[in-house]
Amino acid sequence: MSDKILVTRSSMPDMEEYIDEIKSLWDSHWLTNMGEKHIRFESMLKDYMEVENIELVVNGHMALEMTLQAYEFPEGSEVITTPFTFASTTHAIVRNGLVPVFCDIDEETYCIDATKIEALITDKTVAILPVHVYGNVCDIEAIDDIAKRNDLKVIYDAAHTFGETYKGVGIGKYGDASCFSFHATKVFNSIEGGAVCYNESWLGNKIFELKNFGIHDAETITAVGANAKMNEFAAAMGICNLRHVDEEISKRELVCNKYVESLKDVEGIRLNPLIVNNNGDVKPNYAYFPIIVDDEYGESRDELFERLTNNDIVARKYFYPLINDYECYRDRFSSDDTPVAKNISNRVLTLPMYADLTDEQIEKICRVISRRMK
Ligand code: T4K
């Protein structure tokens, strides 16, 4: 096995635990289409995530795409969003025939800058699609206030916030809907998977139909749906992983603390304020460990990235390039319109982060960053 330290590593239950969970599938032969595991997993998640309504789907991307579709916004409607995110957020907007309007981000949280949203609202704006980046929580109160005053929907991309609470409330309860990812690289995974948490029951019913081709009943197809159902093997993995997720998050917290201890005094390396100065509003999940490489560090982000790579440490430039600079979007948008996001995107590195990262591995990573010989 390679000695490379990867940016993350999927959490998995013991093989016996998973095999035990999937054995019944050989009796039932029921492998997908909202089977017993799907139903049980959904109900377990509702409790764990402290939400009232949840709809399981095949991945986080389809959660976003189908939630937007469910609203049936007129083609060409505008959705205010952030360029500092994974491709999925913007693609979900564009694939629905909607127009993304990029708002700059907040320097401290890397989430959408709520003070800049209102200036972007036009008579075509229908929704705001903010992202809780790295598990940092958006300015929920300000966004809610803007949405209410302007009659806009709020759909959170909550792919990074599994298990978090904000002011004691499950993060999935905020906004009109919140879309989660249970991808293999996330704090919690069902191999591939996702969910939409929502407040109004019509939205859940609609997504339930959309994820199954828009089938209402055997002879009534009400919408142009997709196939976005979670299968039973994925749901079984989710059920098993959910039993251990608290332990995983506690271990991640220890990894985070070790990083902070070793890196907090390195000149020119900025750490995530949520982790360093958490005021208690957010119960974090320690999803990512981003660092910002400022000029005082004396080396650029790319130079540090290369040095880490040469030492068999795989960091990631999540999120670089900015979405408004992607090849498929740059003829319509420009990162110059979102200067804070551009600056952060050019300076950010997310360090390896997973529950079983060892002390020696963390020490090695920090040694390279702080340029210590031993
Ligand atoms: N919104 C946001 C804000 C998101 O970040 C994402 C996904 C979505 C929406 C969409 O949700 P999903 O549809 O994916 O559920 C990864 C993930 O594929 C993606 O889920 C994630 N965001 C994004 C931030 O990162 P890559 O291309 O960086 O992954 P990859 O394959 O390079 O893997 C990274 C490392 O993870 C590997 O070096 C080793 C480890 N790994 C990877 C896989 C696939 C494992 O240990 N096991 C595995 O099975 O995109």
CSV table of C-alpha atoms and ligand atoms in Angstrom, one decimal:
chain,number,residue,atom,x,y,z
A,1,MET,CA,0.0,0.0,0.0
A,2,SER,CA,1.2,3.5,-0.8
A,3,ASP,CA,2.4,5.8,2.0
A,4,LYS,CA,0.6,8.7,0.5
A,5,ILE,CA,-1.6,10.6,2.9
A,6,LEU,CA,-4.8,11.2,0.9
A,7,VAL,CA,-7.0,14.2,1.4
A,8,THR,CA,-9.7,11.9,2.9
A,9,ARG,CA,-10.6,8.3,3.4
A,10,SER,CA,-14.1,6.8,3.4
A,11,SER,CA,-15.4,5.7,6.7
A,12,MET,CA,-16.6,2.1,6.7
A,13,PRO,CA,-18.1,-0.2,9.2
A,14,ASP,CA,-16.5,-3.6,10.0
A,15,MET,CA,-17.1,-5.9,7.0
A,16,GLU,CA,-19.1,-8.3,9.2
A,17,GLU,CA,-21.4,-5.6,10.3
A,18,TYR,CA,-22.2,-4.7,6.7
A,19,ILE,CA,-22.6,-8.3,5.7
A,20,ASP,CA,-25.0,-8.9,8.5
A,21,GLU,CA,-27.0,-5.9,7.4
A,22,ILE,CA,-27.3,-6.9,3.8
A,23,LYS,CA,-28.0,-10.7,4.4
A,24,SER,CA,-31.7,-10.2,4.4
A,25,LEU,CA,-31.6,-8.9,0.8
A,26,TRP,CA,-30.9,-12.5,-0.3
A,27,ASP,CA,-34.2,-13.5,1.2
A,28,SER,CA,-36.3,-10.6,0.0
A,29,HIS,CA,-34.6,-10.0,-3.4
A,30,TRP,CA,-35.8,-6.4,-3.0
A,31,LEU,CA,-32.8,-4.4,-4.1
A,32,THR,CA,-34.1,-0.9,-4.8
A,33,ASN,CA,-37.3,1.2,-5.2
A,34,MET,CA,-37.8,2.3,-1.6
A,35,GLY,CA,-37.3,-1.0,0.1
A,36,GLU,CA,-37.1,-1.9,3.8
A,37,LYS,CA,-33.5,-0.5,4.3
A,38,HIS,CA,-34.4,2.7,2.5
A,39,ILE,CA,-37.4,3.3,4.8
A,40,ARG,CA,-35.5,2.4,8.0
A,41,PHE,CA,-32.5,4.6,7.0
A,42,GLU,CA,-34.7,7.5,6.3
A,43,SER,CA,-36.4,7.3,9.7
A,44,MET,CA,-33.0,6.9,11.5
A,45,LEU,CA,-31.7,10.0,9.7
A,46,LYS,CA,-34.7,12.0,10.7
A,47,ASP,CA,-33.9,11.4,14.3
A,48,TYR,CA,-30.2,11.9,14.0
A,49,MET,CA,-30.4,15.1,11.9
A,50,GLU,CA,-33.1,16.5,14.2
A,51,VAL,CA,-35.4,17.3,11.2
A,52,GLU,CA,-39.1,16.7,10.7
A,53,ASN,CA,-39.1,15.9,7.0
A,54,ILE,CA,-36.5,14.1,4.8
A,55,GLU,CA,-36.5,12.5,1.4
A,56,LEU,CA,-33.6,10.2,0.6
A,57,VAL,CA,-32.0,10.4,-2.9
A,58,VAL,CA,-29.2,8.8,-4.8
A,59,ASN,CA,-26.7,11.6,-4.3
A,60,GLY,CA,-26.3,15.2,-3.2
A,61,HIS,CA,-26.3,16.5,-6.7
A,62,MET,CA,-29.7,15.1,-7.5
A,63,ALA,CA,-31.0,16.5,-4.2
A,64,LEU,CA,-30.2,20.0,-5.5
A,65,GLU,CA,-31.3,19.4,-9.0
A,66,MET,CA,-34.7,17.9,-8.1
A,67,THR,CA,-35.4,20.4,-5.4
A,68,LEU,CA,-35.0,23.2,-7.9
A,69,GLN,CA,-37.1,21.3,-10.4
A,70,ALA,CA,-39.9,20.8,-7.9
A,71,TYR,CA,-40.4,24.5,-7.7
A,72,GLU,CA,-41.1,24.7,-11.5
A,73,PHE,CA,-39.5,28.2,-11.7
A,74,PRO,CA,-40.0,29.8,-15.2
A,75,GLU,CA,-37.1,29.1,-17.5
A,76,GLY,CA,-34.5,31.9,-17.3
A,77,SER,CA,-35.4,32.8,-13.7
A,78,GLU,CA,-32.4,33.9,-11.7
A,79,VAL,CA,-30.9,32.1,-8.6
A,80,ILE,CA,-28.5,34.0,-6.4
A,81,THR,CA,-25.6,31.7,-5.4
A,82,THR,CA,-21.9,31.5,-4.6
A,83,PRO,CA,-19.1,30.7,-7.0
A,84,PHE,CA,-17.0,29.2,-4.1
A,85,THR,CA,-18.4,25.7,-4.1
A,86,PHE,CA,-18.3,22.4,-5.9
A,87,ALA,CA,-19.4,22.2,-9.5
A,88,SER,CA,-22.7,20.5,-8.5
A,89,THR,CA,-24.2,23.7,-7.0
A,90,THR,CA,-24.1,25.7,-10.2
A,91,HIS,CA,-24.7,22.8,-12.5
A,92,ALA,CA,-28.0,22.0,-10.7
A,93,ILE,CA,-29.2,25.5,-11.4
A,94,VAL,CA,-28.1,25.6,-15.0
A,95,ARG,CA,-29.4,22.1,-15.8
A,96,ASN,CA,-32.8,23.3,-14.7
A,97,GLY,CA,-32.8,26.1,-17.3
A,98,LEU,CA,-32.2,28.7,-14.6
A,99,VAL,CA,-29.5,31.4,-14.5
A,100,PRO,CA,-27.0,31.5,-11.7
A,101,VAL,CA,-26.2,35.0,-10.4
A,102,PHE,CA,-22.9,34.9,-8.5
A,103,CYS,CA,-22.7,36.8,-5.2
A,104,ASP,CA,-19.3,37.3,-3.5
A,105,ILE,CA,-18.4,35.5,-0.2
A,106,ASP,CA,-17.7,36.4,3.3
A,107,GLU,CA,-14.0,36.6,4.1
A,108,GLU,CA,-14.4,34.8,7.5
A,109,THR,CA,-16.9,32.0,6.7
A,110,TYR,CA,-16.3,31.5,3.0
A,111,CYS,CA,-20.1,31.4,2.6
A,112,ILE,CA,-22.2,33.8,0.6
A,113,ASP,CA,-21.9,37.4,1.8
A,114,ALA,CA,-25.5,38.2,2.8
A,115,THR,CA,-24.8,41.9,2.8
A,116,LYS,CA,-24.3,41.7,-1.0
A,117,ILE,CA,-27.3,39.6,-1.9
A,118,GLU,CA,-29.9,42.4,-2.1
A,119,ALA,CA,-28.1,44.4,-4.7
A,120,LEU,CA,-28.3,41.3,-7.1
A,121,ILE,CA,-32.1,40.9,-6.9
A,122,THR,CA,-34.0,41.6,-10.1
A,123,ASP,CA,-37.6,41.0,-11.1
A,124,LYS,CA,-36.4,37.6,-12.4
A,125,THR,CA,-34.9,36.4,-9.1
A,126,VAL,CA,-36.8,33.4,-7.6
A,127,ALA,CA,-34.4,31.9,-5.1
A,128,ILE,CA,-31.2,32.1,-3.1
A,129,LEU,CA,-29.0,29.0,-3.1
A,130,PRO,CA,-26.3,29.4,-0.5
A,131,VAL,CA,-23.7,26.8,0.5
A,132,HIS,CA,-22.6,26.1,4.1
A,133,VAL,CA,-19.0,25.8,3.0
A,134,TYR,CA,-16.7,23.3,4.9
A,135,GLY,CA,-19.5,23.0,7.5
A,136,ASN,CA,-19.3,26.8,8.3
A,137,VAL,CA,-22.9,28.0,8.6
A,138,CYS,CA,-24.2,30.9,6.4
A,139,ASP,CA,-25.7,34.0,7.9
A,140,ILE,CA,-29.1,32.2,8.2
A,141,GLU,CA,-31.0,35.1,9.9
A,142,ALA,CA,-29.9,37.7,7.3
A,143,ILE,CA,-30.7,35.4,4.3
A,144,ASP,CA,-34.1,34.5,5.8
A,145,ASP,CA,-34.9,38.2,6.3
A,146,ILE,CA,-33.9,39.0,2.7
A,147,ALA,CA,-35.9,36.1,1.3
A,148,LYS,CA,-39.0,37.0,3.3
A,149,ARG,CA,-39.0,40.6,2.2
A,150,ASN,CA,-38.4,39.7,-1.4
A,151,ASP,CA,-40.6,36.6,-1.6
A,152,LEU,CA,-37.7,34.3,-2.6
A,153,LYS,CA,-37.2,30.7,-1.8
A,154,VAL,CA,-34.0,29.6,0.1
A,155,ILE,CA,-32.5,26.3,-0.8
A,156,TYR,CA,-29.4,25.5,1.1
A,157,ASP,CA,-26.6,23.3,-0.3
A,158,ALA,CA,-25.9,21.6,3.0
A,159,ALA,CA,-23.6,18.9,1.5
A,160,HIS,CA,-20.9,19.8,4.1
A,161,THR,CA,-23.0,20.1,7.2
A,162,PHE,CA,-24.2,16.5,8.0
A,163,GLY,CA,-25.1,16.2,11.7
A,164,GLU,CA,-24.6,19.9,12.5
A,165,THR,CA,-26.9,22.0,14.5
A,166,TYR,CA,-27.2,25.8,14.5
A,167,LYS,CA,-28.5,27.5,17.7
A,168,GLY,CA,-29.6,24.0,18.9
A,169,VAL,CA,-31.7,23.2,15.8
A,170,GLY,CA,-30.9,20.6,13.2
A,171,ILE,CA,-29.2,22.5,10.3
A,172,GLY,CA,-31.6,20.9,7.8
A,173,LYS,CA,-34.6,22.7,9.3
A,174,TYR,CA,-33.4,26.1,8.0
A,175,GLY,CA,-34.6,27.6,4.7
A,176,ASP,CA,-37.3,26.1,2.5
A,177,ALA,CA,-35.1,23.1,1.8
A,178,SER,CA,-31.6,21.8,2.6
A,179,CYS,CA,-29.7,19.4,0.4
A,180,PHE,CA,-27.2,16.9,1.9
A,181,SER,CA,-24.6,14.6,0.4
A,182,PHE,CA,-23.6,11.2,1.7
A,183,HIS,CA,-20.8,10.7,-0.8
A,184,ALA,CA,-17.9,8.4,0.1
A,185,THR,CA,-15.7,11.4,0.8
A,186,LYS,CA,-18.1,13.0,3.3
A,187,VAL,CA,-18.2,13.0,7.1
A,188,PHE,CA,-21.0,10.5,6.7
A,189,ASN,CA,-21.5,8.2,3.7
A,190,SER,CA,-23.9,5.7,2.2
A,191,ILE,CA,-21.3,5.1,-0.6
A,192,GLU,CA,-23.3,7.5,-2.8
A,193,GLY,CA,-26.3,9.2,-1.3
A,194,GLY,CA,-28.1,12.3,-0.5
A,195,ALA,CA,-31.2,13.8,1.1
A,196,VAL,CA,-33.5,16.8,1.0
A,197,CYS,CA,-34.8,18.1,4.2
A,198,TYR,CA,-37.8,20.3,3.7
A,199,ASN,CA,-40.6,22.2,5.6
A,200,GLU,CA,-43.7,21.9,3.4
A,201,SER,CA,-45.1,18.5,2.7
A,202,TRP,CA,-46.0,19.2,-1.0
A,203,LEU,CA,-42.2,19.6,-1.6
A,204,GLY,CA,-41.4,16.1,-0.1
A,205,ASN,CA,-44.2,14.5,-2.1
A,206,LYS,CA,-43.0,16.1,-5.3
A,207,ILE,CA,-39.4,15.0,-4.8
A,208,PHE,CA,-40.6,11.5,-3.9
A,209,GLU,CA,-42.3,11.4,-7.4
A,210,LEU,CA,-39.5,13.2,-9.2
A,211,LYS,CA,-36.9,10.7,-8.0
A,212,ASN,CA,-39.0,7.9,-9.5
A,213,PHE,CA,-39.6,9.2,-13.0
A,214,GLY,CA,-42.5,11.4,-11.9
A,215,ILE,CA,-44.7,8.3,-11.3
A,216,HIS,CA,-47.6,9.2,-9.0
A,217,ASP,CA,-49.2,5.7,-9.4
A,218,ALA,CA,-48.9,3.0,-11.9
A,219,GLU,CA,-51.1,4.8,-14.5
A,220,THR,CA,-50.5,8.4,-13.5
A,221,ILE,CA,-47.2,10.1,-14.4
A,222,THR,CA,-47.4,13.7,-13.3
A,223,ALA,CA,-43.9,15.1,-14.0
A,224,VAL,CA,-40.8,14.6,-16.1
A,225,GLY,CA,-38.8,13.0,-13.3
A,226,ALA,CA,-35.5,11.2,-13.2
A,227,ASN,CA,-34.2,8.0,-11.6
A,228,ALA,CA,-32.7,9.2,-8.3
A,229,LYS,CA,-33.6,6.5,-5.9
A,230,MET,CA,-31.2,5.2,-3.3
A,231,ASN,CA,-30.7,1.4,-3.6
A,232,GLU,CA,-30.8,-1.0,-0.6
A,233,PHE,CA,-27.0,-1.7,-0.5
A,234,ALA,CA,-26.3,2.0,-0.2
A,235,ALA,CA,-29.0,2.4,2.4
A,236,ALA,CA,-27.5,-0.5,4.3
A,237,MET,CA,-24.1,1.2,4.3
A,238,GLY,CA,-25.8,4.3,5.6
A,239,ILE,CA,-27.5,2.4,8.4
A,240,CYS,CA,-24.2,0.9,9.5
A,241,ASN,CA,-22.2,4.1,9.2
A,242,LEU,CA,-24.8,6.0,11.2
A,243,ARG,CA,-24.2,3.8,14.2
A,244,HIS,CA,-20.6,5.0,14.3
A,245,VAL,CA,-20.8,8.6,13.1
A,246,ASP,CA,-20.6,10.2,16.5
A,247,GLU,CA,-17.4,8.4,17.2
A,248,GLU,CA,-16.1,9.4,13.7
A,249,ILE,CA,-16.9,13.1,14.4
A,250,SER,CA,-15.2,13.0,17.8
A,251,LYS,CA,-12.1,11.5,16.2
A,252,ARG,CA,-12.2,14.3,13.6
A,253,GLU,CA,-12.4,16.8,16.4
A,254,LEU,CA,-9.2,15.4,17.8
A,255,VAL,CA,-7.5,15.6,14.4
A,256,CYS,CA,-8.6,19.2,14.1
A,257,ASN,CA,-7.4,20.1,17.5
A,258,LYS,CA,-3.9,18.7,16.7
A,259,TYR,CA,-3.8,20.7,13.5
A,260,VAL,CA,-4.8,23.9,15.3
A,261,GLU,CA,-2.2,23.3,18.0
A,262,SER,CA,0.6,22.8,15.5
A,263,LEU,CA,-0.4,25.5,12.9
A,264,LYS,CA,-1.9,28.3,14.9
A,265,ASP,CA,1.4,30.2,15.2
A,266,VAL,CA,2.7,29.6,11.7
A,267,GLU,CA,3.0,33.1,10.2
A,268,GLY,CA,0.9,33.6,7.1
A,269,ILE,CA,-1.3,30.5,7.6
A,270,ARG,CA,-4.9,31.4,8.4
A,271,LEU,CA,-7.1,28.8,10.0
A,272,ASN,CA,-10.9,28.4,9.7
A,273,PRO,CA,-12.4,30.9,12.3
A,274,LEU,CA,-15.3,28.4,13.0
A,275,ILE,CA,-12.8,26.0,14.4
A,276,VAL,CA,-10.6,28.4,16.2
A,277,ASN,CA,-13.2,30.8,17.6
A,278,ASN,CA,-16.5,28.9,17.6
A,279,ASN,CA,-18.9,31.0,19.7
A,280,GLY,CA,-21.0,27.9,20.4
A,281,ASP,CA,-23.8,28.6,17.9
A,282,VAL,CA,-22.7,25.8,15.6
A,283,LYS,CA,-22.1,22.2,16.6
A,284,PRO,CA,-19.5,21.4,14.0
A,285,ASN,CA,-18.8,18.2,12.2
A,286,TYR,CA,-15.1,18.9,11.3
A,287,ALA,CA,-15.8,18.0,7.7
A,288,TYR,CA,-12.7,19.8,6.2
A,289,PHE,CA,-9.6,21.5,7.4
A,290,PRO,CA,-9.0,24.5,5.2
A,291,ILE,CA,-6.0,26.8,5.5
A,292,ILE,CA,-5.5,30.2,3.7
A,293,VAL,CA,-2.0,30.9,2.6
A,294,ASP,CA,-1.4,34.6,3.0
A,295,ASP,CA,1.5,36.6,1.6
A,296,GLU,CA,3.4,36.6,4.9
A,297,TYR,CA,3.9,32.9,4.6
A,298,GLY,CA,6.5,33.7,2.0
A,299,GLU,CA,5.4,30.9,-0.4
A,300,SER,CA,2.3,30.8,-2.6
A,301,ARG,CA,-0.5,28.4,-2.1
A,302,ASP,CA,0.6,26.5,-5.2
A,303,GLU,CA,4.2,26.3,-4.0
A,304,LEU,CA,3.1,24.9,-0.7
A,305,PHE,CA,0.7,22.5,-2.5
A,306,GLU,CA,3.7,21.2,-4.6
A,307,ARG,CA,5.9,20.8,-1.5
A,308,LEU,CA,3.2,18.8,0.2
A,309,THR,CA,2.8,16.7,-2.9
A,310,ASN,CA,6.5,16.0,-3.1
A,311,ASN,CA,6.2,14.8,0.5
A,312,ASP,CA,3.4,12.3,-0.4
A,313,ILE,CA,0.7,14.5,1.1
A,314,VAL,CA,-2.4,15.0,-1.0
A,315,ALA,CA,-4.0,18.3,-0.1
A,316,ARG,CA,-6.8,19.7,-2.3
A,317,LYS,CA,-7.6,23.1,-3.7
A,318,TYR,CA,-11.3,23.0,-2.7
A,319,PHE,CA,-12.5,25.2,-4.3
A,320,TYR,CA,-10.2,26.3,-7.2
A,321,PRO,CA,-11.0,27.3,-9.9
A,322,LEU,CA,-14.0,29.4,-8.9
A,323,ILE,CA,-17.1,28.3,-10.8
A,324,ASN,CA,-17.4,31.6,-12.7
A,325,ASP,CA,-14.0,30.7,-14.2
A,326,TYR,CA,-14.9,27.2,-15.3
A,327,GLU,CA,-14.4,26.6,-19.0
A,328,CYS,CA,-18.1,25.9,-19.4
A,329,TYR,CA,-19.1,29.2,-17.7
A,330,ARG,CA,-16.4,31.7,-18.3
A,331,ASP,CA,-17.9,33.2,-21.5
A,332,ARG,CA,-20.9,34.3,-19.4
A,333,PHE,CA,-19.3,35.1,-16.0
A,334,SER,CA,-16.1,36.4,-14.5
A,335,SER,CA,-14.4,35.8,-11.2
A,336,ASP,CA,-13.4,39.5,-11.2
A,337,ASP,CA,-17.1,40.2,-10.1
A,338,THR,CA,-16.5,38.2,-6.9
A,339,PRO,CA,-13.1,39.5,-5.7
A,340,VAL,CA,-13.2,38.0,-2.2
A,341,ALA,CA,-14.0,34.6,-3.5
A,342,LYS,CA,-11.3,35.0,-6.1
A,343,ASN,CA,-8.7,35.8,-3.5
A,344,ILE,CA,-9.7,32.9,-1.2
A,345,SER,CA,-9.9,30.5,-4.1
A,346,ASN,CA,-6.3,31.4,-5.0
A,347,ARG,CA,-5.1,30.9,-1.5
A,348,VAL,CA,-7.0,28.0,0.0
A,349,LEU,CA,-5.8,24.5,0.6
A,350,THR,CA,-7.8,21.8,2.4
A,351,LEU,CA,-5.6,19.5,4.3
A,352,PRO,CA,-6.0,15.7,4.7
A,353,MET,CA,-8.9,15.1,7.1
A,354,TYR,CA,-10.5,11.9,8.3
A,355,ALA,CA,-11.1,10.2,11.5
A,356,ASP,CA,-8.2,7.7,11.4
A,357,LEU,CA,-5.5,10.2,10.4
A,358,THR,CA,-2.7,9.3,12.8
A,359,ASP,CA,-0.7,11.6,15.1
A,360,GLU,CA,2.4,10.8,13.0
A,361,GLN,CA,0.7,11.7,9.8
A,362,ILE,CA,-0.6,15.0,11.3
A,363,GLU,CA,2.8,15.8,12.6
A,364,LYS,CA,4.4,15.1,9.2
A,365,ILE,CA,1.9,17.4,7.5
A,366,CYS,CA,2.4,20.2,10.0
A,367,ARG,CA,6.2,19.8,9.8
A,368,VAL,CA,6.1,20.4,6.1
A,369,ILE,CA,3.8,23.4,6.4
A,370,SER,CA,5.8,25.0,9.2
A,371,ARG,CA,9.1,24.1,7.5
A,372,ARG,CA,10.4,22.3,10.5
A,373,MET,CA,13.1,19.6,9.8
A,374,LYS,CA,11.7,17.3,12.5
B,1,T4K,N1,-22.5,20.5,-3.1
B,1,T4K,C1,-21.2,20.5,-2.5
B,1,T4K,C2,-20.9,21.8,-1.8
B,1,T4K,C3,-20.4,19.5,-2.6
B,1,T4K,O1,-19.1,19.6,-2.1
B,1,T4K,C4,-20.8,18.3,-3.3
B,1,T4K,C5,-19.8,17.2,-3.4
B,1,T4K,C6,-22.1,18.3,-3.9
B,1,T4K,C7,-22.9,19.4,-3.7
B,1,T4K,C8,-22.6,17.1,-4.6
B,1,T4K,O2,-22.8,16.0,-3.8
B,1,T4K,P1,-22.6,14.5,-4.4
B,1,T4K,O3,-23.5,14.4,-5.6
B,1,T4K,O4,-21.2,14.2,-4.7
B,1,T4K,O5,-23.2,13.6,-3.3
B,1,T4K,C9,-15.3,15.0,-4.2
B,1,T4K,C10,-16.7,14.3,-4.2
B,1,T4K,O6,-16.9,13.4,-5.3
B,1,T4K,C11,-17.8,15.2,-4.1
B,1,T4K,O7,-18.9,14.4,-3.5
B,1,T4K,C12,-17.5,16.4,-3.2
B,1,T4K,N2,-18.6,17.3,-3.1
B,1,T4K,C13,-16.3,17.1,-3.6
B,1,T4K,C14,-16.0,18.3,-2.7
B,1,T4K,O8,-15.2,16.2,-3.5
B,1,T4K,P2,-13.3,14.7,-5.9
B,1,T4K,O9,-13.3,14.7,-7.4
B,1,T4K,O10,-12.4,15.7,-5.2
B,1,T4K,O11,-13.1,13.3,-5.2
B,1,T4K,P3,-12.0,12.2,-5.4
B,1,T4K,O12,-12.5,11.1,-6.2
B,1,T4K,O13,-10.7,12.9,-5.9
B,1,T4K,O14,-11.7,11.7,-3.9
B,1,T4K,C15,-11.0,12.5,-3.0
B,1,T4K,C16,-10.3,11.5,-2.0
B,1,T4K,O15,-11.2,10.8,-1.3
B,1,T4K,C17,-9.4,10.5,-2.7
B,1,T4K,O16,-8.1,10.9,-2.8
B,1,T4K,C18,-9.5,9.3,-1.7
B,1,T4K,C19,-10.8,9.5,-1.0
B,1,T4K,N3,-11.8,8.5,-1.4
B,1,T4K,C20,-12.5,8.8,-2.6
B,1,T4K,C21,-13.4,7.9,-3.1
B,1,T4K,C22,-14.2,8.2,-4.3
B,1,T4K,C23,-12.1,7.4,-0.7
B,1,T4K,O17,-11.5,7.2,0.4
B,1,T4K,N4,-13.0,6.6,-1.1
B,1,T4K,C24,-13.7,6.8,-2.3
B,1,T4K,O18,-14.6,6.0,-2.6
B,1,T4K,O19,-14.8,15.1,-5.5
